[in-house]
Coordinates of C-alpha atoms in Angstrom, one line a residue:
X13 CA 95.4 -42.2 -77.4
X14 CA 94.7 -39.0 -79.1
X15 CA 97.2 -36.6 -80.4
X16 CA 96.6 -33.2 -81.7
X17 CA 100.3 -30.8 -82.4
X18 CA 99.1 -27.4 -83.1
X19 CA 101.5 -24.6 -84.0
X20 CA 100.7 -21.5 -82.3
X21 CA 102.8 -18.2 -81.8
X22 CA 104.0 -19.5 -79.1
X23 CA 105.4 -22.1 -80.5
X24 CA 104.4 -26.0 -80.9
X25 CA 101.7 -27.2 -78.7
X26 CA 100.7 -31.3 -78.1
X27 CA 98.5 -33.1 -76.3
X28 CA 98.5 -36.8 -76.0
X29 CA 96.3 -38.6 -74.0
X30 CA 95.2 -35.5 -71.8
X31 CA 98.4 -34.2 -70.7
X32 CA 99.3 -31.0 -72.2
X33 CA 102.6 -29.4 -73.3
X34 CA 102.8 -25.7 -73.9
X35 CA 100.0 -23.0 -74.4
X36 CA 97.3 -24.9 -76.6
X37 CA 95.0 -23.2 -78.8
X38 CA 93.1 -26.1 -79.4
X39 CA 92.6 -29.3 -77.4
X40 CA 91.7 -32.8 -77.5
X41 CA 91.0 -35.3 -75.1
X42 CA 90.4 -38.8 -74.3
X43 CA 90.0 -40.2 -70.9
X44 CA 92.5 -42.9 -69.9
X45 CA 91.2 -46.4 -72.0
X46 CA 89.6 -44.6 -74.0
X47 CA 91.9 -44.7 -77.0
X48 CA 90.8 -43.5 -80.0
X49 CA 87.5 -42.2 -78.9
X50 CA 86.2 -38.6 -80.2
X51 CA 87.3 -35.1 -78.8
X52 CA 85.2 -34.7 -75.5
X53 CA 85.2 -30.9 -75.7
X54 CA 86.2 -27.9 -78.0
X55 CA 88.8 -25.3 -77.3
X56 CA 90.1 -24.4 -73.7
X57 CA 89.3 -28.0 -71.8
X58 CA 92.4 -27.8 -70.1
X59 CA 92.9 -23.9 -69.9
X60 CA 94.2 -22.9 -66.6
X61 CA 92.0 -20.9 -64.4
X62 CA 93.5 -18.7 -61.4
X63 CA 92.1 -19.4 -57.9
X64 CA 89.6 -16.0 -58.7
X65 CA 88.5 -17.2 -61.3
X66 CA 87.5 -20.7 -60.2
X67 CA 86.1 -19.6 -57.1
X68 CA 83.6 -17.0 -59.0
X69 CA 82.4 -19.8 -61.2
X70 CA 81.9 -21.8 -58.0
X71 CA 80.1 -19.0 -56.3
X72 CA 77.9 -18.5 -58.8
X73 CA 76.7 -22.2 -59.2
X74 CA 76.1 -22.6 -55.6
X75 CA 79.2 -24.3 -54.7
X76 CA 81.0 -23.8 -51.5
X77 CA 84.4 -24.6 -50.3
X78 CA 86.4 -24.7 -47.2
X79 CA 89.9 -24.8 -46.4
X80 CA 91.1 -26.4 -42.8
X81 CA 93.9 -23.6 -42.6
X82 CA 91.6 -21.1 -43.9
X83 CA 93.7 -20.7 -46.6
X84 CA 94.2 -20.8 -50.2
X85 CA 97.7 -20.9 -50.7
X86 CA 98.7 -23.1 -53.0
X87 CA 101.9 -23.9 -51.4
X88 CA 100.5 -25.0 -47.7
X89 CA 99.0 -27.9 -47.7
X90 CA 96.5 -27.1 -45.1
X91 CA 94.6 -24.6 -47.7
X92 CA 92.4 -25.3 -50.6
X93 CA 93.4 -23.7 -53.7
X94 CA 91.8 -23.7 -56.7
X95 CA 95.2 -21.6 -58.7
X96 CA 96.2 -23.5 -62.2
X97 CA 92.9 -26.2 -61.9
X98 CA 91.6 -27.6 -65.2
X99 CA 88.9 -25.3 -66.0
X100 CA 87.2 -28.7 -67.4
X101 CA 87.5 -29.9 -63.5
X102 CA 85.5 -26.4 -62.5
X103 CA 83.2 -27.4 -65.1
X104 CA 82.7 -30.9 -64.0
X105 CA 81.9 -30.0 -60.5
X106 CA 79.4 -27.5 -61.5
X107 CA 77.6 -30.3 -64.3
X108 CA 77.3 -32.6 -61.0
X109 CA 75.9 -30.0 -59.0
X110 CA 73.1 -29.6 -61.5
X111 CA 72.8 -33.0 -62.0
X112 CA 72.2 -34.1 -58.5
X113 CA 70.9 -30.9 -56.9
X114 CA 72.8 -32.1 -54.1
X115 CA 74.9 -29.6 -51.7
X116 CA 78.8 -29.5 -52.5
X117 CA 81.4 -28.6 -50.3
X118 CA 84.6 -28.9 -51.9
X119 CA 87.5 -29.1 -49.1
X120 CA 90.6 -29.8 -51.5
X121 CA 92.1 -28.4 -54.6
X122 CA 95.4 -27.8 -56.4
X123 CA 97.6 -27.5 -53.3
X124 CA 100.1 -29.0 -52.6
X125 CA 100.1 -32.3 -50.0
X126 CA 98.1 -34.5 -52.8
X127 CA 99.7 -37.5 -54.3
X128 CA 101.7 -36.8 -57.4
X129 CA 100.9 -38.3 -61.2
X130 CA 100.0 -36.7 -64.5
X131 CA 96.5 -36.5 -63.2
X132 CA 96.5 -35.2 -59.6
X133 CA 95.7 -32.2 -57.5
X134 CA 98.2 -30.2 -58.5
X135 CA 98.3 -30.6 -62.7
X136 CA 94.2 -29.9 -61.9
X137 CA 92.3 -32.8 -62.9
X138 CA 91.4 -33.6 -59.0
X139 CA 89.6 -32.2 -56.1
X140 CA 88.1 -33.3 -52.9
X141 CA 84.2 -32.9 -52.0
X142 CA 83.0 -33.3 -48.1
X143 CA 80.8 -36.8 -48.1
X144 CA 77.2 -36.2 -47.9
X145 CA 74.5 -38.7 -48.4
X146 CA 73.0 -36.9 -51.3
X147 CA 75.9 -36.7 -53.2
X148 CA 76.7 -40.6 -52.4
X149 CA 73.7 -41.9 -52.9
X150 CA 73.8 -40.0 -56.0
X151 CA 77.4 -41.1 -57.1
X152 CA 76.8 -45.0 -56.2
X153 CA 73.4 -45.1 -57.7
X154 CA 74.2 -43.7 -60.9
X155 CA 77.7 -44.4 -61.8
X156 CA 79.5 -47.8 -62.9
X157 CA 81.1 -49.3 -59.4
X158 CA 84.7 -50.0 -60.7
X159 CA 86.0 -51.3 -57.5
X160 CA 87.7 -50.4 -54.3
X161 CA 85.5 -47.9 -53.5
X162 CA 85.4 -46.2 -57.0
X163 CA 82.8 -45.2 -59.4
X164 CA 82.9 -44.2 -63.3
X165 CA 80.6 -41.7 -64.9
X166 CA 79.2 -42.3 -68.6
X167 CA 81.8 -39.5 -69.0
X168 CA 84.8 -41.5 -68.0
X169 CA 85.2 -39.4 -64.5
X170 CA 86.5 -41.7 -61.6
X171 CA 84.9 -40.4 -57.9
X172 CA 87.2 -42.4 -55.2
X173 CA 85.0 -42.9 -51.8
X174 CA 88.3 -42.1 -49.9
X175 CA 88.0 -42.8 -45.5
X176 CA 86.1 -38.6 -44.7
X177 CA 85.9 -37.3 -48.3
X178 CA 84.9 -37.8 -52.1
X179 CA 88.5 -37.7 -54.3
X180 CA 87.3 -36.5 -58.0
X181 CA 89.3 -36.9 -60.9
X182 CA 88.0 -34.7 -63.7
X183 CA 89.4 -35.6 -67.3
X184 CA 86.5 -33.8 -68.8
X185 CA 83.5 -32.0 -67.7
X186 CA 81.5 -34.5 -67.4
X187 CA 79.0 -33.7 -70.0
X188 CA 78.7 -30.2 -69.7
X189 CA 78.2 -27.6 -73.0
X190 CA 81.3 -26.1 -72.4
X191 CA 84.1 -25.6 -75.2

């Protein structure tokens, strides 16, 4: 496990395995198992981004979402939100768009109605993508099978193959030049 305790103005920041405490300044990561291993990205991995924000930088890489309430309140479960996501998760979905130059539709976010944990929905290490046979064929031909339906990127990212939907859990962009 890494651990990086900055002091900021704002007062004593730390991050141990992932999971940060506070208002960081800096930021280091490793992916779950991966103790000991090398900051993944610089500055701002885990810097909050509002549901504006996220959905600019989706809109500008060709990414599309949908919401079954037509929604994006965070707080109703039948919208997608992307309010208080990882901006490493937004940056992870964007390096697999350009990697597989497949179509992707995410359909869940930060709301609530996930299952809870350090890295869920809600803390913004997971979303949801519609299935689509580029984007499987691409996920199951490319990344590690780990069992029960689940494949690991080179990066350490775990997509789930869950029933209707892809469930992503981002603890790092994935490779991107971001930080």
């Amino acid at each position: 496990m890494l651990r990086r305790t900055t002091a900021t103005g704002l007062g004593i920041v730390m991050l141990a395995a992932g999971v940060l405490v506070g208002a960081a300044a800096t930021s280091y990561a490793a992916a779950p198992g991966t103790a000991g291993a090398a900051p993944r990205s610089g500055p701002g991995l885990f810097a909050k981004l509002t549901h504006t924000q996220a959905t600019a930088k989706f809109r500008a890489a060709g990414i599309s979402w949908s919401s079954s309430g037509g929604c994006s309140d965070r707080n109703n479960p039948r919208c997608t939100s992307f309010d208080q996501i990882n901006s490493a998760t937004v940056d992870g979905v964007i390096t697999l768009k350009g990697a597989t130059g497949c179509a992707i539709n995410l359909t869940g976010g930060t709301e609530t109605g996930h299952a809870s944990g350090t890295y869920s929905h809600w803390n913004g290490y997971k979303v949801d993508f519609s299935l689509s046979s580029c984007l499987t064929s691409y996920i199951t031909g490319t990344f590690t099978s780990i069992g029960g339906s689940k494949w690991k990127s080179g990066s350490g990212n775990v997509y789930y193959k869950e029933g209707d939907h892809w469930d992503v859990t981002y603890y790092n962009c994935g490779g991107c030049l971001a930080g």
